[in-house]
Amino acid sequence: YFDIDIDKIKKNLESKNLEYVDGAKSIATSTRLTFASFFNLNPVTLDHKVFKNRPKILFPGPIDNSNLLKILEINNYKFNWIGNDWLDCVNYNSEYCITNKNSLGEKFIGISSQTYFINVFFQKTLIYKLYLKSRSFFEKTKSYDSDPSIHNFMYKNALRNFNYFYSKINIPTHNNFYFIHNLAPHPPFIFDKECNYKETETFINTETNFKLNGYRDNYICAYKDLINFLNLVKKKDPKSNILIIGDHGWDLAKNNDENKKISSRYDIFLAKSLNSNCESEKNYLINLNYFKNLINCEFNTSLELNDKTQYYEKNNKIFIVK
């Protein structure tokens, strides 16, 4: 779809000790279902029953009592989370927030909590729609890396903000698990082709905000942010284990065929940088298996790797694709 030299990107990743995995697939076609499977360390099937309240049943609802956090707790690992404007840790449990480490983080959380309160309280009313429209008209997306003194609104690009907070706070140098949910290149597209923040609507609208060129520019910018992140990790913790995993893909072809539309969302970006103890010559198809393999290695667990079964949501049910 784009005039991009993929081989050059792969070689650049390799120079950062990151291996790109060709043909990787996600276990599901939506963020909530994929992440729920990751925290559960098994696919979330719900027995194909009709379900409501997706945020409670799927991601982020299961995090607190998830199998993943239980394993981390047993092994004395701290769970750290930094997200984005769609969903950040402050909207769920501020104790997990990377930003919850100093006075700057407390101010950040205070602002985020106020915004979240407005969203939840008014989201089903006409007032909320007017609020979104007025906010998108008067505001620009901001991030700490662009101007730390501006707190009226932060889109919170996770990779950039992780770099910023990591340099500002005292995080223990061992026993840390970092969950970094970087939304880009997901709409709304907040970067121009030079990777500078641009004026855009500040709320998520996956259909009306989607433009192919916008996706291209923000894909490239997300890749550049990834390289900067890897430079930071290489300097601070060269023996760390890293998984860069797409939670779902995108229907760039705008297929009219529903099956093709669903199928295209399984295609994802996946790259890994594992230390010698956890490196494996075996490649898997599904992203959940890469994650479970790392957990098995890191914590000496024996999680069973799943087959090639994939899942998707439709009409408040979860269906299986084999």
PDB file of C-alpha atoms in Angstrom:
ATOM      1  CA  TYR A   1       0.000   0.000   0.000  1.00  0.00           C
ATOM      2  CA  PHE A   2       2.905   2.375   0.633  1.00  0.00           C
ATOM      3  CA  ASP A   3       6.173   3.329  -0.990  1.00  0.00           C
ATOM      4  CA  ILE A   4       8.295   2.095   1.929  1.00  0.00           C
ATOM      5  CA  ASP A   5      11.516   0.078   1.820  1.00  0.00           C
ATOM      6  CA  ILE A   6      10.588  -2.799   4.136  1.00  0.00           C
ATOM      7  CA  ASP A   7      14.017  -4.445   3.865  1.00  0.00           C
ATOM      8  CA  LYS A   8      15.664  -1.258   5.103  1.00  0.00           C
ATOM      9  CA  ILE A   9      13.333  -1.201   8.099  1.00  0.00           C
ATOM     10  CA  LYS A  10      14.095  -4.846   8.908  1.00  0.00           C
ATOM     11  CA  LYS A  11      17.864  -4.246   8.735  1.00  0.00           C
ATOM     12  CA  ASN A  12      17.494  -1.229  11.006  1.00  0.00           C
ATOM     13  CA  LEU A  13      15.596  -3.350  13.512  1.00  0.00           C
ATOM     14  CA  GLU A  14      18.272  -6.038  13.322  1.00  0.00           C
ATOM     15  CA  SER A  15      20.919  -3.425  14.117  1.00  0.00           C
ATOM     16  CA  LYS A  16      19.004  -2.840  17.381  1.00  0.00           C
ATOM     17  CA  ASN A  17      19.070  -6.569  18.090  1.00  0.00           C
ATOM     18  CA  LEU A  18      15.378  -6.852  17.271  1.00  0.00           C
ATOM     19  CA  GLU A  19      14.185  -9.687  15.056  1.00  0.00           C
ATOM     20  CA  TYR A  20      11.147  -8.996  12.855  1.00  0.00           C
ATOM     21  CA  VAL A  21       8.789 -11.977  12.518  1.00  0.00           C
ATOM     22  CA  ASP A  22       7.324 -12.429   9.037  1.00  0.00           C
ATOM     23  CA  GLY A  23       3.682 -13.444   8.723  1.00  0.00           C
ATOM     24  CA  ALA A  24       2.772 -12.949  12.386  1.00  0.00           C
ATOM     25  CA  LYS A  25      -0.903 -13.086  13.311  1.00  0.00           C
ATOM     26  CA  SER A  26      -2.932 -11.852  16.257  1.00  0.00           C
ATOM     27  CA  ILE A  27      -5.125 -14.178  18.232  1.00  0.00           C
ATOM     28  CA  ALA A  28      -8.021 -11.727  17.835  1.00  0.00           C
ATOM     29  CA  THR A  29      -9.198  -8.733  15.806  1.00  0.00           C
ATOM     30  CA  SER A  30      -9.807  -6.241  18.617  1.00  0.00           C
ATOM     31  CA  THR A  31      -7.730  -4.672  21.368  1.00  0.00           C
ATOM     32  CA  ARG A  32     -10.049  -5.664  24.192  1.00  0.00           C
ATOM     33  CA  LEU A  33     -10.174  -9.338  23.195  1.00  0.00           C
ATOM     34  CA  THR A  34      -6.460  -9.659  22.372  1.00  0.00           C
ATOM     35  CA  PHE A  35      -5.250  -8.019  25.583  1.00  0.00           C
ATOM     36  CA  ALA A  36      -7.749  -9.988  27.669  1.00  0.00           C
ATOM     37  CA  SER A  37      -6.185 -13.161  26.244  1.00  0.00           C
ATOM     38  CA  PHE A  38      -2.703 -11.861  27.099  1.00  0.00           C
ATOM     39  CA  PHE A  39      -3.543 -11.077  30.712  1.00  0.00           C
ATOM     40  CA  ASN A  40      -5.545 -14.295  31.032  1.00  0.00           C
ATOM     41  CA  LEU A  41      -2.642 -16.189  29.370  1.00  0.00           C
ATOM     42  CA  ASN A  42      -5.291 -18.115  27.480  1.00  0.00           C
ATOM     43  CA  PRO A  43      -7.892 -17.209  24.852  1.00  0.00           C
ATOM     44  CA  VAL A  44     -11.055 -15.622  26.208  1.00  0.00           C
ATOM     45  CA  THR A  45     -13.936 -17.513  24.603  1.00  0.00           C
ATOM     46  CA  LEU A  46     -16.896 -16.796  26.927  1.00  0.00           C
ATOM     47  CA  ASP A  47     -18.424 -20.029  25.573  1.00  0.00           C
ATOM     48  CA  HIS A  48     -19.921 -18.042  22.689  1.00  0.00           C
ATOM     49  CA  LYS A  49     -22.548 -16.526  24.935  1.00  0.00           C
ATOM     50  CA  VAL A  50     -23.985 -13.106  24.312  1.00  0.00           C
ATOM     51  CA  PHE A  51     -22.163 -10.622  26.531  1.00  0.00           C
ATOM     52  CA  LYS A  52     -22.353  -6.937  27.327  1.00  0.00           C
ATOM     53  CA  ASN A  53     -20.067  -4.407  29.031  1.00  0.00           C
ATOM     54  CA  ARG A  54     -16.954  -5.242  27.007  1.00  0.00           C
ATOM     55  CA  PRO A  55     -14.547  -3.141  29.131  1.00  0.00           C
ATOM     56  CA  LYS A  56     -15.515  -5.123  32.245  1.00  0.00           C
ATOM     57  CA  ILE A  57     -15.498  -8.610  30.738  1.00  0.00           C
ATOM     58  CA  LEU A  58     -12.583  -8.099  28.339  1.00  0.00           C
ATOM     59  CA  PHE A  59      -9.640  -5.682  28.629  1.00  0.00           C
ATOM     60  CA  PRO A  60      -9.113  -3.909  30.979  1.00  0.00           C
ATOM     61  CA  GLY A  61     -11.576  -5.616  33.321  1.00  0.00           C
ATOM     62  CA  PRO A  62      -9.626  -8.822  34.046  1.00  0.00           C
ATOM     63  CA  ILE A  63      -6.247  -7.209  34.823  1.00  0.00           C
ATOM     64  CA  ASP A  64      -6.364  -7.175  38.637  1.00  0.00           C
ATOM     65  CA  ASN A  65      -7.210 -10.866  38.982  1.00  0.00           C
ATOM     66  CA  SER A  66      -5.423 -12.027  35.858  1.00  0.00           C
ATOM     67  CA  ASN A  67      -3.119 -15.026  35.628  1.00  0.00           C
ATOM     68  CA  LEU A  68      -0.335 -12.739  34.413  1.00  0.00           C
ATOM     69  CA  LEU A  69      -0.392 -10.474  37.486  1.00  0.00           C
ATOM     70  CA  LYS A  70      -0.530 -13.513  39.766  1.00  0.00           C
ATOM     71  CA  ILE A  71       2.674 -14.856  38.192  1.00  0.00           C
ATOM     72  CA  LEU A  72       4.349 -11.454  38.457  1.00  0.00           C
ATOM     73  CA  GLU A  73       3.377 -11.126  42.106  1.00  0.00           C
ATOM     74  CA  ILE A  74       4.669 -14.594  43.005  1.00  0.00           C
ATOM     75  CA  ASN A  75       8.004 -13.727  41.408  1.00  0.00           C
ATOM     76  CA  ASN A  76       8.206 -10.292  43.056  1.00  0.00           C
ATOM     77  CA  TYR A  77       7.842  -8.379  39.794  1.00  0.00           C
ATOM     78  CA  LYS A  78       6.324  -4.915  39.635  1.00  0.00           C
ATOM     79  CA  PHE A  79       3.669  -4.406  36.954  1.00  0.00           C
ATOM     80  CA  ASN A  80       4.069  -1.009  35.247  1.00  0.00           C
ATOM     81  CA  TRP A  81       1.670   0.378  32.666  1.00  0.00           C
ATOM     82  CA  ILE A  82       1.627   3.395  30.386  1.00  0.00           C
ATOM     83  CA  GLY A  83      -1.135   3.842  27.842  1.00  0.00           C
ATOM     84  CA  ASN A  84      -2.872   6.447  25.737  1.00  0.00           C
ATOM     85  CA  ASP A  85      -5.902   8.698  25.592  1.00  0.00           C
ATOM     86  CA  TRP A  86      -8.178   5.784  24.692  1.00  0.00           C
ATOM     87  CA  LEU A  87      -7.298   3.916  27.878  1.00  0.00           C
ATOM     88  CA  ASP A  88      -4.570   4.546  30.422  1.00  0.00           C
ATOM     89  CA  CYS A  89      -3.815   2.945  33.763  1.00  0.00           C
ATOM     90  CA  VAL A  90      -5.198   5.954  35.614  1.00  0.00           C
ATOM     91  CA  ASN A  91      -8.642   5.038  34.298  1.00  0.00           C
ATOM     92  CA  TYR A  92      -8.286   1.595  35.888  1.00  0.00           C
ATOM     93  CA  ASN A  93      -5.784   1.517  38.769  1.00  0.00           C
ATOM     94  CA  SER A  94      -3.339   4.383  39.236  1.00  0.00           C
ATOM     95  CA  GLU A  95      -1.042   2.147  41.307  1.00  0.00           C
ATOM     96  CA  TYR A  96       0.067   0.544  38.046  1.00  0.00           C
ATOM     97  CA  CYS A  97       0.954   3.845  36.400  1.00  0.00           C
ATOM     98  CA  ILE A  98       4.542   4.557  35.463  1.00  0.00           C
ATOM     99  CA  THR A  99       3.556   8.185  35.922  1.00  0.00           C
ATOM    100  CA  ASN A 100       2.620   7.540  39.565  1.00  0.00           C
ATOM    101  CA  LYS A 101       6.191   7.933  40.816  1.00  0.00           C
ATOM    102  CA  ASN A 102       6.650  11.620  41.633  1.00  0.00           C
ATOM    103  CA  SER A 103       4.864  14.973  41.871  1.00  0.00           C
ATOM    104  CA  LEU A 104       4.848  15.404  38.102  1.00  0.00           C
ATOM    105  CA  GLY A 105       3.099  12.059  37.747  1.00  0.00           C
ATOM    106  CA  GLU A 106       0.559  12.987  40.426  1.00  0.00           C
ATOM    107  CA  LYS A 107      -0.337  16.125  38.527  1.00  0.00           C
ATOM    108  CA  PHE A 108      -0.599  14.098  35.338  1.00  0.00           C
ATOM    109  CA  ILE A 109      -2.911  11.596  37.045  1.00  0.00           C
ATOM    110  CA  GLY A 110      -5.052  14.371  38.496  1.00  0.00           C
ATOM    111  CA  ILE A 111      -5.676  15.870  35.072  1.00  0.00           C
ATOM    112  CA  SER A 112      -6.319  12.460  33.519  1.00  0.00           C
ATOM    113  CA  SER A 113      -8.778  11.533  36.264  1.00  0.00           C
ATOM    114  CA  GLN A 114     -10.788  14.699  35.681  1.00  0.00           C
ATOM    115  CA  THR A 115     -10.947  14.000  31.953  1.00  0.00           C
ATOM    116  CA  TYR A 116     -11.950  10.401  32.606  1.00  0.00           C
ATOM    117  CA  PHE A 117     -14.709  11.498  34.988  1.00  0.00           C
ATOM    118  CA  ILE A 118     -16.152  13.792  32.314  1.00  0.00           C
ATOM    119  CA  ASN A 119     -15.992  11.025  29.728  1.00  0.00           C
ATOM    120  CA  VAL A 120     -17.782   8.448  31.900  1.00  0.00           C
ATOM    121  CA  PHE A 121     -20.371  10.792  33.379  1.00  0.00           C
ATOM    122  CA  PHE A 122     -21.460  12.460  30.149  1.00  0.00           C
ATOM    123  CA  GLN A 123     -20.546   9.943  27.453  1.00  0.00           C
ATOM    124  CA  LYS A 124     -24.145   8.967  26.609  1.00  0.00           C
ATOM    125  CA  THR A 125     -25.497  12.485  26.520  1.00  0.00           C
ATOM    126  CA  LEU A 126     -25.704  15.296  23.988  1.00  0.00           C
ATOM    127  CA  ILE A 127     -23.519  17.354  26.338  1.00  0.00           C
ATOM    128  CA  TYR A 128     -20.651  14.912  25.822  1.00  0.00           C
ATOM    129  CA  LYS A 129     -20.910  15.135  22.026  1.00  0.00           C
ATOM    130  CA  LEU A 130     -20.822  18.918  22.225  1.00  0.00           C
ATOM    131  CA  TYR A 131     -17.866  18.697  24.617  1.00  0.00           C
ATOM    132  CA  LEU A 132     -15.907  16.541  22.154  1.00  0.00           C
ATOM    133  CA  LYS A 133     -16.659  18.844  19.262  1.00  0.00           C
ATOM    134  CA  SER A 134     -15.626  21.952  21.181  1.00  0.00           C
ATOM    135  CA  ARG A 135     -12.476  20.280  22.483  1.00  0.00           C
ATOM    136  CA  SER A 136     -11.404  19.180  19.020  1.00  0.00           C
ATOM    137  CA  PHE A 137     -12.049  22.695  17.697  1.00  0.00           C
ATOM    138  CA  PHE A 138     -10.057  24.584  20.320  1.00  0.00           C
ATOM    139  CA  GLU A 139      -7.296  22.168  21.279  1.00  0.00           C
ATOM    140  CA  LYS A 140      -4.289  20.498  19.767  1.00  0.00           C
ATOM    141  CA  THR A 141      -2.963  17.134  20.830  1.00  0.00           C
ATOM    142  CA  LYS A 142      -0.096  17.454  23.259  1.00  0.00           C
ATOM    143  CA  SER A 143       2.457  15.184  24.845  1.00  0.00           C
ATOM    144  CA  TYR A 144       5.023  15.645  27.598  1.00  0.00           C
ATOM    145  CA  ASP A 145       7.847  15.441  25.095  1.00  0.00           C
ATOM    146  CA  SER A 146       6.494  18.440  23.161  1.00  0.00           C
ATOM    147  CA  ASP A 147       5.902  20.721  26.143  1.00  0.00           C
ATOM    148  CA  PRO A 148       5.959  19.370  29.718  1.00  0.00           C
ATOM    149  CA  SER A 149       4.351  22.550  31.063  1.00  0.00           C
ATOM    150  CA  ILE A 150       1.131  22.032  29.105  1.00  0.00           C
ATOM    151  CA  HIS A 151      -1.432  19.937  30.977  1.00  0.00           C
ATOM    152  CA  ASN A 152      -4.771  20.909  29.446  1.00  0.00           C
ATOM    153  CA  PHE A 153      -4.719  17.808  27.259  1.00  0.00           C
ATOM    154  CA  MET A 154      -2.221  15.036  26.604  1.00  0.00           C
ATOM    155  CA  TYR A 155      -2.826  12.454  23.906  1.00  0.00           C
ATOM    156  CA  LYS A 156      -0.132  10.410  25.642  1.00  0.00           C
ATOM    157  CA  ASN A 157       1.783   8.699  22.897  1.00  0.00           C
ATOM    158  CA  ALA A 158       3.010   5.821  25.044  1.00  0.00           C
ATOM    159  CA  LEU A 159       6.490   5.257  23.590  1.00  0.00           C
ATOM    160  CA  ARG A 160       7.433   8.929  23.679  1.00  0.00           C
ATOM    161  CA  ASN A 161       6.008   9.437  27.139  1.00  0.00           C
ATOM    162  CA  PHE A 162       7.698   6.306  28.472  1.00  0.00           C
ATOM    163  CA  ASN A 163      11.042   7.745  27.382  1.00  0.00           C
ATOM    164  CA  TYR A 164      10.197  11.014  29.098  1.00  0.00           C
ATOM    165  CA  PHE A 165       9.019   9.540  32.414  1.00  0.00           C
ATOM    166  CA  TYR A 166      11.776   6.940  32.563  1.00  0.00           C
ATOM    167  CA  SER A 167      14.327   9.733  32.451  1.00  0.00           C
ATOM    168  CA  LYS A 168      12.557  11.676  35.211  1.00  0.00           C
ATOM    169  CA  ILE A 169      11.712   9.091  37.863  1.00  0.00           C
ATOM    170  CA  ASN A 170      13.557   6.551  39.961  1.00  0.00           C
ATOM    171  CA  ILE A 171      12.492   3.085  38.830  1.00  0.00           C
ATOM    172  CA  PRO A 172      14.215   0.037  40.353  1.00  0.00           C
ATOM    173  CA  THR A 173      16.689  -1.511  37.949  1.00  0.00           C
ATOM    174  CA  HIS A 174      15.341  -5.052  38.362  1.00  0.00           C
ATOM    175  CA  ASN A 175      12.073  -7.001  38.667  1.00  0.00           C
ATOM    176  CA  ASN A 176      10.006  -4.758  36.408  1.00  0.00           C
ATOM    177  CA  PHE A 177       7.429  -5.749  33.834  1.00  0.00           C
ATOM    178  CA  TYR A 178       6.467  -2.886  31.505  1.00  0.00           C
ATOM    179  CA  PHE A 179       3.216  -2.883  29.565  1.00  0.00           C
ATOM    180  CA  ILE A 180       3.396  -0.034  27.030  1.00  0.00           C
ATOM    181  CA  HIS A 181       0.245   0.379  24.951  1.00  0.00           C
ATOM    182  CA  ASN A 182       1.192   2.627  22.045  1.00  0.00           C
ATOM    183  CA  LEU A 183      -1.904   3.555  20.037  1.00  0.00           C
ATOM    184  CA  ALA A 184      -0.178   4.905  16.903  1.00  0.00           C
ATOM    185  CA  PRO A 185      -0.750   4.421  14.006  1.00  0.00           C
ATOM    186  CA  HIS A 186      -4.356   4.029  15.122  1.00  0.00           C
ATOM    187  CA  PRO A 187      -6.725   6.903  14.239  1.00  0.00           C
ATOM    188  CA  PRO A 188      -6.916   9.759  14.987  1.00  0.00           C
ATOM    189  CA  PHE A 189      -3.621  10.415  13.226  1.00  0.00           C
ATOM    190  CA  ILE A 190      -1.778  12.816  15.489  1.00  0.00           C
ATOM    191  CA  PHE A 191       1.510  13.204  13.551  1.00  0.00           C
ATOM    192  CA  ASP A 192       2.315  14.921  10.283  1.00  0.00           C
ATOM    193  CA  LYS A 193       4.778  13.417   7.812  1.00  0.00           C
ATOM    194  CA  GLU A 194       7.654  15.009   9.758  1.00  0.00           C
ATOM    195  CA  CYS A 195       6.451  13.275  12.938  1.00  0.00           C
ATOM    196  CA  ASN A 196       5.465  16.518  14.625  1.00  0.00           C
ATOM    197  CA  TYR A 197       2.208  16.729  16.556  1.00  0.00           C
ATOM    198  CA  LYS A 198      -0.497  18.256  14.405  1.00  0.00           C
ATOM    199  CA  GLU A 199      -3.872  19.790  15.103  1.00  0.00           C
ATOM    200  CA  THR A 200      -6.481  17.053  15.023  1.00  0.00           C
ATOM    201  CA  GLU A 201      -9.622  15.816  16.717  1.00  0.00           C
ATOM    202  CA  THR A 202      -8.777  14.525  20.157  1.00  0.00           C
ATOM    203  CA  PHE A 203     -11.229  11.643  20.380  1.00  0.00           C
ATOM    204  CA  ILE A 204     -11.054   8.227  18.771  1.00  0.00           C
ATOM    205  CA  ASN A 205     -13.157   7.688  15.667  1.00  0.00           C
ATOM    206  CA  THR A 206     -11.847   4.740  13.736  1.00  0.00           C
ATOM    207  CA  GLU A 207     -14.004   5.144  10.647  1.00  0.00           C
ATOM    208  CA  THR A 208     -14.456   8.834   9.849  1.00  0.00           C
ATOM    209  CA  ASN A 209     -10.896   9.752  10.895  1.00  0.00           C
ATOM    210  CA  PHE A 210      -9.213   7.094   8.747  1.00  0.00           C
ATOM    211  CA  LYS A 211      -7.145   8.260   5.783  1.00  0.00           C
ATOM    212  CA  LEU A 212      -4.617   6.016   4.055  1.00  0.00           C
ATOM    213  CA  ASN A 213      -1.912   8.717   3.858  1.00  0.00           C
ATOM    214  CA  GLY A 214      -2.476   9.560   7.515  1.00  0.00           C
ATOM    215  CA  TYR A 215      -1.999   5.919   8.423  1.00  0.00           C
ATOM    216  CA  ARG A 216       1.212   5.787   6.373  1.00  0.00           C
ATOM    217  CA  ASP A 217       2.712   8.877   8.045  1.00  0.00           C
ATOM    218  CA  ASN A 218       1.798   7.694  11.531  1.00  0.00           C
ATOM    219  CA  TYR A 219       3.076   4.171  10.856  1.00  0.00           C
ATOM    220  CA  ILE A 220       6.469   5.631   9.932  1.00  0.00           C
ATOM    221  CA  CYS A 221       6.413   7.873  13.012  1.00  0.00           C
ATOM    222  CA  ALA A 222       5.533   4.951  15.274  1.00  0.00           C
ATOM    223  CA  TYR A 223       8.497   3.086  13.802  1.00  0.00           C
ATOM    224  CA  LYS A 224      10.819   6.031  14.531  1.00  0.00           C
ATOM    225  CA  ASP A 225       9.486   6.213  18.087  1.00  0.00           C
ATOM    226  CA  LEU A 226      10.186   2.496  18.398  1.00  0.00           C
ATOM    227  CA  ILE A 227      13.823   3.012  17.362  1.00  0.00           C
ATOM    228  CA  ASN A 228      14.236   5.775  19.956  1.00  0.00           C
ATOM    229  CA  PHE A 229      12.704   3.505  22.574  1.00  0.00           C
ATOM    230  CA  LEU A 230      15.109   0.696  21.679  1.00  0.00           C
ATOM    231  CA  ASN A 231      18.037   3.108  21.974  1.00  0.00           C
ATOM    232  CA  LEU A 232      16.885   3.948  25.505  1.00  0.00           C
ATOM    233  CA  VAL A 233      16.513   0.289  26.475  1.00  0.00           C
ATOM    234  CA  LYS A 234      19.892  -0.623  25.002  1.00  0.00           C
ATOM    235  CA  LYS A 235      21.477   2.070  27.146  1.00  0.00           C
ATOM    236  CA  LYS A 236      19.539   1.452  30.386  1.00  0.00           C
ATOM    237  CA  ASP A 237      18.932  -2.295  30.352  1.00  0.00           C
ATOM    238  CA  PRO A 238      20.687  -4.124  27.507  1.00  0.00           C
ATOM    239  CA  LYS A 239      19.757  -7.585  28.845  1.00  0.00           C
ATOM    240  CA  SER A 240      16.020  -6.921  29.027  1.00  0.00           C
ATOM    241  CA  ASN A 241      13.444  -8.959  27.131  1.00  0.00           C
ATOM    242  CA  ILE A 242      11.335  -7.007  24.654  1.00  0.00           C
ATOM    243  CA  LEU A 243       8.271  -7.985  22.647  1.00  0.00           C
ATOM    244  CA  ILE A 244       6.785  -5.504  20.177  1.00  0.00           C
ATOM    245  CA  ILE A 245       3.383  -6.980  19.385  1.00  0.00           C
ATOM    246  CA  GLY A 246       0.475  -5.620  17.375  1.00  0.00           C
ATOM    247  CA  ASP A 247      -2.853  -6.340  19.062  1.00  0.00           C
ATOM    248  CA  HIS A 248      -4.693  -6.335  15.729  1.00  0.00           C
ATOM    249  CA  GLY A 249      -4.253  -5.214  12.152  1.00  0.00           C
ATOM    250  CA  TRP A 250      -6.263  -2.934   9.891  1.00  0.00           C
ATOM    251  CA  ASP A 251      -8.377  -3.385   6.785  1.00  0.00           C
ATOM    252  CA  LEU A 252      -6.336  -1.117   4.528  1.00  0.00           C
ATOM    253  CA  ALA A 253      -8.063  -2.463   1.414  1.00  0.00           C
ATOM    254  CA  LYS A 254     -11.476  -1.348   2.708  1.00  0.00           C
ATOM    255  CA  ASN A 255     -12.941  -4.743   1.807  1.00  0.00           C
ATOM    256  CA  ASN A 256     -16.671  -5.034   1.281  1.00  0.00           C
ATOM    257  CA  ASP A 257     -16.484  -8.760   1.953  1.00  0.00           C
ATOM    258  CA  GLU A 258     -16.948  -9.194   5.716  1.00  0.00           C
ATOM    259  CA  ASN A 259     -14.740 -12.299   5.851  1.00  0.00           C
ATOM    260  CA  LYS A 260     -11.871 -10.504   4.094  1.00  0.00           C
ATOM    261  CA  LYS A 261     -12.343  -7.494   6.362  1.00  0.00           C
ATOM    262  CA  ILE A 262     -12.037  -9.694   9.455  1.00  0.00           C
ATOM    263  CA  SER A 263      -9.135 -11.714   8.029  1.00  0.00           C
ATOM    264  CA  SER A 264      -7.053  -8.605   7.300  1.00  0.00           C
ATOM    265  CA  ARG A 265      -7.218  -7.572  10.964  1.00  0.00           C
ATOM    266  CA  TYR A 266      -5.230 -10.645  12.033  1.00  0.00           C
ATOM    267  CA  ASP A 267      -2.084  -9.422  10.219  1.00  0.00           C
ATOM    268  CA  ILE A 268       0.199  -7.667  12.701  1.00  0.00           C
ATOM    269  CA  PHE A 269       3.668  -6.279  13.351  1.00  0.00           C
ATOM    270  CA  LEU A 270       5.682  -8.498  15.680  1.00  0.00           C
ATOM    271  CA  ALA A 271       9.345  -8.203  16.634  1.00  0.00           C
ATOM    272  CA  LYS A 272      11.336  -9.586  19.529  1.00  0.00           C
ATOM    273  CA  SER A 273      14.572  -9.018  21.367  1.00  0.00           C
ATOM    274  CA  LEU A 274      15.187 -11.765  23.899  1.00  0.00           C
ATOM    275  CA  ASN A 275      18.246 -12.417  26.014  1.00  0.00           C
ATOM    276  CA  SER A 276      20.217 -15.645  25.574  1.00  0.00           C
ATOM    277  CA  ASN A 277      18.245 -17.419  28.305  1.00  0.00           C
ATOM    278  CA  CYS A 278      14.911 -16.895  26.574  1.00  0.00           C
ATOM    279  CA  GLU A 279      15.777 -16.905  22.898  1.00  0.00           C
ATOM    280  CA  SER A 280      14.164 -19.686  20.899  1.00  0.00           C
ATOM    281  CA  GLU A 281      14.780 -20.749  17.331  1.00  0.00           C
ATOM    282  CA  LYS A 282      11.139 -21.738  16.968  1.00  0.00           C
ATOM    283  CA  ASN A 283       8.709 -19.295  15.414  1.00  0.00           C
ATOM    284  CA  TYR A 284       5.025 -19.368  16.222  1.00  0.00           C
ATOM    285  CA  LEU A 285       2.100 -18.056  14.223  1.00  0.00           C
ATOM    286  CA  ILE A 286      -0.011 -16.463  16.946  1.00  0.00           C
ATOM    287  CA  ASN A 287       1.208 -13.499  19.038  1.00  0.00           C
ATOM    288  CA  LEU A 288      -0.097 -15.012  22.291  1.00  0.00           C
ATOM    289  CA  ASN A 289       2.325 -17.933  21.917  1.00  0.00           C
ATOM    290  CA  TYR A 290       5.335 -15.585  21.756  1.00  0.00           C
ATOM    291  CA  PHE A 291       4.155 -13.935  24.936  1.00  0.00           C
ATOM    292  CA  LYS A 292       3.519 -17.219  26.780  1.00  0.00           C
ATOM    293  CA  ASN A 293       6.879 -18.593  25.652  1.00  0.00           C
ATOM    294  CA  LEU A 294       8.597 -15.581  27.208  1.00  0.00           C
ATOM    295  CA  ILE A 295       6.629 -15.962  30.455  1.00  0.00           C
ATOM    296  CA  ASN A 296       7.598 -19.653  30.597  1.00  0.00           C
ATOM    297  CA  CYS A 297      11.246 -18.772  30.168  1.00  0.00           C
ATOM    298  CA  GLU A 298      11.356 -15.797  32.496  1.00  0.00           C
ATOM    299  CA  PHE A 299       9.410 -17.361  35.380  1.00  0.00           C
ATOM    300  CA  ASN A 300       9.967 -21.075  34.806  1.00  0.00           C
ATOM    301  CA  THR A 301       6.263 -21.711  34.264  1.00  0.00           C
ATOM    302  CA  SER A 302       4.808 -24.390  32.006  1.00  0.00           C
ATOM    303  CA  LEU A 303       2.045 -22.557  30.177  1.00  0.00           C
ATOM    304  CA  GLU A 304       0.671 -24.598  27.326  1.00  0.00           C
ATOM    305  CA  LEU A 305       1.080 -22.921  23.954  1.00  0.00           C
ATOM    306  CA  ASN A 306      -2.118 -22.587  21.961  1.00  0.00           C
ATOM    307  CA  ASP A 307      -2.838 -23.918  18.514  1.00  0.00           C
ATOM    308  CA  LYS A 308      -3.593 -21.746  15.479  1.00  0.00           C
ATOM    309  CA  THR A 309      -7.143 -20.950  16.585  1.00  0.00           C
ATOM    310  CA  GLN A 310      -8.152 -17.291  16.251  1.00  0.00           C
ATOM    311  CA  TYR A 311     -11.130 -15.311  17.495  1.00  0.00           C
ATOM    312  CA  TYR A 312     -13.262 -12.334  16.530  1.00  0.00           C
ATOM    313  CA  GLU A 313     -16.202 -10.409  17.956  1.00  0.00           C
ATOM    314  CA  LYS A 314     -19.549  -9.853  16.295  1.00  0.00           C
ATOM    315  CA  ASN A 315     -22.979  -8.978  17.689  1.00  0.00           C
ATOM    316  CA  ASN A 316     -21.715  -9.251  21.277  1.00  0.00           C
ATOM    317  CA  LYS A 317     -20.460 -12.788  20.754  1.00  0.00           C
ATOM    318  CA  ILE A 318     -16.983 -14.234  20.274  1.00  0.00           C
ATOM    319  CA  PHE A 319     -16.506 -16.553  17.321  1.00  0.00           C
ATOM    320  CA  ILE A 320     -13.713 -18.984  16.455  1.00  0.00           C
ATOM    321  CA  VAL A 321     -11.769 -19.087  13.195  1.00  0.00           C
ATOM    322  CA  LYS A 322      -9.752 -22.257  12.594  1.00  0.00           C
TER     323      LYS A 322
END
